[in-house]
mmCIF file of C-alpha atoms in Angstrom:
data_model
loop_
_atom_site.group_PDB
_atom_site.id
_atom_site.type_symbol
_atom_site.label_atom_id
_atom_site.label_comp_id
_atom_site.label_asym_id
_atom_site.label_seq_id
_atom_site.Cartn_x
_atom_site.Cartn_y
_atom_site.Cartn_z
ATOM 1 C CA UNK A 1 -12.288 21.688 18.335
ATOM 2 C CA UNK A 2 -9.260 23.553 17.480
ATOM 3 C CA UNK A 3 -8.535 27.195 18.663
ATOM 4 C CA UNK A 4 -8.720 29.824 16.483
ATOM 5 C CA UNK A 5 -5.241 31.414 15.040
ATOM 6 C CA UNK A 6 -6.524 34.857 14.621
ATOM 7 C CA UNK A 7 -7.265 35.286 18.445
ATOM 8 C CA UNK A 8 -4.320 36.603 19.480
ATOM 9 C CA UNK A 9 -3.783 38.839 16.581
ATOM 10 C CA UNK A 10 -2.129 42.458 16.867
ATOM 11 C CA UNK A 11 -4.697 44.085 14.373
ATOM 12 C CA UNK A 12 -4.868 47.684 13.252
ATOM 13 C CA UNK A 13 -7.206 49.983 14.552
ATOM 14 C CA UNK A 14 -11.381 49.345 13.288
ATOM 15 C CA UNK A 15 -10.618 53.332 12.049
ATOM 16 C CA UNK A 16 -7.293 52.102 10.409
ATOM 17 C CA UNK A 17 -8.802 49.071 8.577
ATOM 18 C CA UNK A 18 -12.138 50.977 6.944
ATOM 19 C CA UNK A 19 -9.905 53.618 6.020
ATOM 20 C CA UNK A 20 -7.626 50.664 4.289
ATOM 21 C CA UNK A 21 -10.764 49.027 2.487
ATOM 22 C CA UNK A 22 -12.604 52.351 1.514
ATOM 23 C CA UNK A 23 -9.217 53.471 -0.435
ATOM 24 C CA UNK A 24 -8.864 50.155 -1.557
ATOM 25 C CA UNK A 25 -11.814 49.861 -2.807
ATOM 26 C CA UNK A 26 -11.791 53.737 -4.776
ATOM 27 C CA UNK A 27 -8.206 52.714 -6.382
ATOM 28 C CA UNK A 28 -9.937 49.632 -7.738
ATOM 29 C CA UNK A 29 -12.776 51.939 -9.033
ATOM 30 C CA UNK A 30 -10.937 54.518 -9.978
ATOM 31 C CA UNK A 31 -7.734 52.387 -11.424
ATOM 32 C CA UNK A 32 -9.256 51.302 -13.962
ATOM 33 C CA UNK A 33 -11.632 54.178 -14.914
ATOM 34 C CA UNK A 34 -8.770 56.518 -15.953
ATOM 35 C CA UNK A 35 -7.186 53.619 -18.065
ATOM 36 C CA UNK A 36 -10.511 53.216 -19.977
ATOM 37 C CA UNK A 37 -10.694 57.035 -20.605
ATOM 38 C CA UNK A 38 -8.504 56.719 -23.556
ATOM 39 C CA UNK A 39 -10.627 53.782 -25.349
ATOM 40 C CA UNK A 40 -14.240 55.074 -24.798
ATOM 41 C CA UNK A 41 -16.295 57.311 -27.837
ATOM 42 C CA UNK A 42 -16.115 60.606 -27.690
ATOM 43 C CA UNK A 43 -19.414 61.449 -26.034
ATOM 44 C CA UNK A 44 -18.960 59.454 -23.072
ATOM 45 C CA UNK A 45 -15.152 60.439 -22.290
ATOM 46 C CA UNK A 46 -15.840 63.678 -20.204
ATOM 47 C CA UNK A 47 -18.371 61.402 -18.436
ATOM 48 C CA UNK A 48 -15.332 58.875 -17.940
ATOM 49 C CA UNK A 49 -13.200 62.070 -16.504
ATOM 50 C CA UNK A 50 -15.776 63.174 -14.089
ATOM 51 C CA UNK A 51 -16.677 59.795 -12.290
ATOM 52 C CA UNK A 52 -12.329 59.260 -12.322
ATOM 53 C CA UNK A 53 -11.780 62.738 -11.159
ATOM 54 C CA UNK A 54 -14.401 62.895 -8.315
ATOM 55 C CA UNK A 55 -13.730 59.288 -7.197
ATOM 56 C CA UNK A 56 -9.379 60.303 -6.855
ATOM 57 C CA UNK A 57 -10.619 63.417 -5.140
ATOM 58 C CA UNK A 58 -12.364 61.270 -2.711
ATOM 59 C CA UNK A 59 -9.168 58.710 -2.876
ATOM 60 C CA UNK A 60 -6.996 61.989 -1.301
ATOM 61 C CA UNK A 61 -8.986 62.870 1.420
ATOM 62 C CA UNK A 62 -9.398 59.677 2.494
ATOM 63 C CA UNK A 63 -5.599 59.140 2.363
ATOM 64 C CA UNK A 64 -5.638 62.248 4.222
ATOM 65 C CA UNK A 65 -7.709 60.686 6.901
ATOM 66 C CA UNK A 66 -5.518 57.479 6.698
ATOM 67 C CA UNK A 67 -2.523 59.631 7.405
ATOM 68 C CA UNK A 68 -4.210 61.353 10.725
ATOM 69 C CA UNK A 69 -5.382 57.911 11.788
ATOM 70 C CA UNK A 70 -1.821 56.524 11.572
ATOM 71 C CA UNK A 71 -0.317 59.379 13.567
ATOM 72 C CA UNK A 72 -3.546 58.413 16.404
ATOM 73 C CA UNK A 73 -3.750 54.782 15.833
ATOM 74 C CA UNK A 74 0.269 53.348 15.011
ATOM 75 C CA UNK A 75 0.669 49.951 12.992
ATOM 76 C CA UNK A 76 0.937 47.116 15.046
ATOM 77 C CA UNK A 77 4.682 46.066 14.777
ATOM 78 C CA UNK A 78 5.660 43.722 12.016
ATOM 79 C CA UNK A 79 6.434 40.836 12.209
ATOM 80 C CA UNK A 80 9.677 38.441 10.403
ATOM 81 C CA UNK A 81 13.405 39.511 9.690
ATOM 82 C CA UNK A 82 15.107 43.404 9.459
ATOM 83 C CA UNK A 83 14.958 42.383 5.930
ATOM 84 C CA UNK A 84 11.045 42.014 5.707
ATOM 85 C CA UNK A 85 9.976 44.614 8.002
ATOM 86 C CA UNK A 86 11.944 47.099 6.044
ATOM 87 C CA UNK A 87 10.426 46.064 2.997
ATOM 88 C CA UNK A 88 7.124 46.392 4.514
ATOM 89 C CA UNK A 89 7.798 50.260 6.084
ATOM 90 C CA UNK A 90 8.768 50.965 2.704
ATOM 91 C CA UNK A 91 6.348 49.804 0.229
ATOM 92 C CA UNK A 92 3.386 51.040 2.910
ATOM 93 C CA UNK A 93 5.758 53.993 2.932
ATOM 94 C CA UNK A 94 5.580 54.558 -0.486
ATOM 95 C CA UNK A 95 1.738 53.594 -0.951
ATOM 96 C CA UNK A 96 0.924 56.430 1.399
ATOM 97 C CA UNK A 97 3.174 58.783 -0.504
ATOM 98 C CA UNK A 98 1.799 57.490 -4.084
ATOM 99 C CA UNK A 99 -1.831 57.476 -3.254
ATOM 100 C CA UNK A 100 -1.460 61.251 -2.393
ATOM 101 C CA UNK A 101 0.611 62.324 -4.851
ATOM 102 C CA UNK A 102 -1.172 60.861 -7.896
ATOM 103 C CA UNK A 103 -4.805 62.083 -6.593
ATOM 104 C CA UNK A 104 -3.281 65.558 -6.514
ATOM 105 C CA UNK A 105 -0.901 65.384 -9.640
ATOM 106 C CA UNK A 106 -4.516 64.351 -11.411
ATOM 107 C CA UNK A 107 -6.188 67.259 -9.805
ATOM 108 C CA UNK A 108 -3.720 69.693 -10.692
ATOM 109 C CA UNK A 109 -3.183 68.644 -13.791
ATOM 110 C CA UNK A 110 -7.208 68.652 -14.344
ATOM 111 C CA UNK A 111 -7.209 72.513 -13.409
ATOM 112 C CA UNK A 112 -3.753 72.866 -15.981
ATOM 113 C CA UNK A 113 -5.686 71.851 -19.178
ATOM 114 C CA UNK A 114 -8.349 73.973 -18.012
ATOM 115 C CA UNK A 115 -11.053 71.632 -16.503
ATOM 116 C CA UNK A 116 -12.027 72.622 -13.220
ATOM 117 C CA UNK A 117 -13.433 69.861 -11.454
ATOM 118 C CA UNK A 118 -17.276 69.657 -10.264
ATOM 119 C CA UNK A 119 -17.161 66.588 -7.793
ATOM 120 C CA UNK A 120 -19.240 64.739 -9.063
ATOM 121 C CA UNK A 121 -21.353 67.070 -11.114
ATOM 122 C CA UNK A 122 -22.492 68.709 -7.902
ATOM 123 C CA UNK A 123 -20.127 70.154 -5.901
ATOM 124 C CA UNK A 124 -17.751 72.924 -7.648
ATOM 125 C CA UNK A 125 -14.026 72.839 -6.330
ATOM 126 C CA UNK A 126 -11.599 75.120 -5.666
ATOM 127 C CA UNK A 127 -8.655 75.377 -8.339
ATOM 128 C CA UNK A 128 -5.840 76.544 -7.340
ATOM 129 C CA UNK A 129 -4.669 76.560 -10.590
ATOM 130 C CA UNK A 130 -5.489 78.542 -13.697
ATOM 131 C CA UNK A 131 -5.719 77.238 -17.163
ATOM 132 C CA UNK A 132 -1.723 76.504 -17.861
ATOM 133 C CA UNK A 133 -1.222 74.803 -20.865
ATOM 134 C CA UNK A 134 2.862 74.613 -20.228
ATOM 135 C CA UNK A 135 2.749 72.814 -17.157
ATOM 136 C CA UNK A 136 -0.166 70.349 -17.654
ATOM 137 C CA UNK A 137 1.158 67.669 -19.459
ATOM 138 C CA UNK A 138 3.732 67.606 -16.469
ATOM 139 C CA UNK A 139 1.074 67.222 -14.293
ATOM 140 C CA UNK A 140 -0.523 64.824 -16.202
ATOM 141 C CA UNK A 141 2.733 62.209 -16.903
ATOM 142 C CA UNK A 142 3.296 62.772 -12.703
ATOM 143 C CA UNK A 143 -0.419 61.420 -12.460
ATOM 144 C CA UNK A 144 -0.190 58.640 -14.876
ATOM 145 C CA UNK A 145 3.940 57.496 -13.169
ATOM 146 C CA UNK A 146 2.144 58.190 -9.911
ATOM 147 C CA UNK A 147 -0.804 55.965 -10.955
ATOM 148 C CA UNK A 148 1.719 52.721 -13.071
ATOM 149 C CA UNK A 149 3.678 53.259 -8.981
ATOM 150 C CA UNK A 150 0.604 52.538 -7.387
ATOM 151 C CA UNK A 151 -0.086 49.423 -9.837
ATOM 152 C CA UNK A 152 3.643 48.009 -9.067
ATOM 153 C CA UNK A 153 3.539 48.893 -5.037
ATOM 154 C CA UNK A 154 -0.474 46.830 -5.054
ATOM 155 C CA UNK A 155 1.502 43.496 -6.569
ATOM 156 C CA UNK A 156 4.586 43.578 -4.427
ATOM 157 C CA UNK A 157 1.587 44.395 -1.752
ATOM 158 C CA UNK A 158 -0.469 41.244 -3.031
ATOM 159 C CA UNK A 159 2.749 39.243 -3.326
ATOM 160 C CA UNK A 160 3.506 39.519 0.285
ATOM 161 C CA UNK A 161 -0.208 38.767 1.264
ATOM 162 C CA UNK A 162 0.218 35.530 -1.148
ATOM 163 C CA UNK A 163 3.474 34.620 1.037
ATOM 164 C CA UNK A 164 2.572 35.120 4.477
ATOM 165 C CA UNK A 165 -1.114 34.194 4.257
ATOM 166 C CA UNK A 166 -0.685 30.907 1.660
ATOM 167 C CA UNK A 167 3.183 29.668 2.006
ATOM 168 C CA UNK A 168 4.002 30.854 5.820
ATOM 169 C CA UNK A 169 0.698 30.559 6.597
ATOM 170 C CA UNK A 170 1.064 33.156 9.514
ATOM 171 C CA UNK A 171 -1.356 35.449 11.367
ATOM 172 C CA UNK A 172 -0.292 38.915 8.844
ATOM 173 C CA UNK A 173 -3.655 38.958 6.762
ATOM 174 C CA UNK A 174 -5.537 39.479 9.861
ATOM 175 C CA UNK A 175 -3.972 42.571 11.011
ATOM 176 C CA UNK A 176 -5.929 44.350 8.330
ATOM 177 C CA UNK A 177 -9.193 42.606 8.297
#
């Protein structure tokens, strides 16, 4: 019987790690939604908005949490050379900064071209912005850069998974799970 590897593991916080999952699982929802918006008929597109809106609404706050758990809960320290922990503090950097700004560029940019959003056909929200035709398609290319960011950060994210967990073959998986 051989020990177990993962014993000994400095993992995140339980908070830390749902917070994690539950965003990653809304990007992967919500990813994908807004990239379909432009190929779906005509009747079912402002459906397509509403589900992608309300779901990157839901993406912010729960970034939002994320953030006030980190400040609680700090990362367990990371773990290989200057090299790859400063690569790791900077695309997590950058995640956290991506995954707030894109929610709230889309947001924004929602309330620009005049569409308030109604999470999820329920709940009215808040615009802080009026109908503004001249900044909205600003909003909306910061939302989509934001969103092509996010896509680039995930595989440099999944790349390092791939390396430590499959070629190094060290404990760094299980720090989040």
């Amino acid at each position: 019987m051989t020990a177990d590897p993962t014993h000994h593991v400095t993992k995140y916080s339980r908070v830390s790690r749902a917070l994690h999952w539950i965003v990653a699982l809304l990007v992967f929802l919500t990813w994908p939604l807004g990239l379909m918006i432009g190929f779906v008929k005509d009747e079912v597109k402002l459906d397509f908005y509403l589900v992608h809106e309300s779901l990157g609404f839901l993406v912010l706050w729960v970034m939002l949490l994320r953030v006030g758990a980190r400040l609680f809960a700090p990362a367990p320290p990371i773990q290989g050379s200057a090299m790859e922990r400063m690569a790791a503090h900077t695309v997590h950097g950058l995640f956290y900064v991506f995954l707030i700004i894109m929610p709230v560029s889309g947001f924004l940019a929602t309330n620009a071209h005049g569409f308030p959003l109604e999470w999820f056909g329920l709940v009215p929200i808040w615009s802080p912005l009026a109908k503004s035709p001249q900044i909205a398609p600003t909003l909306s290319a910061i939302h989509e850069w934001s969103a092509w960011i996010v896509l680039a950060l995930f595989t440099l994210h999944m790349l390092a998974v791939i390396f430590h967990h499959l070629i190094r073959r060290d404990t760094t998986l299980y720090r989040i799970l």
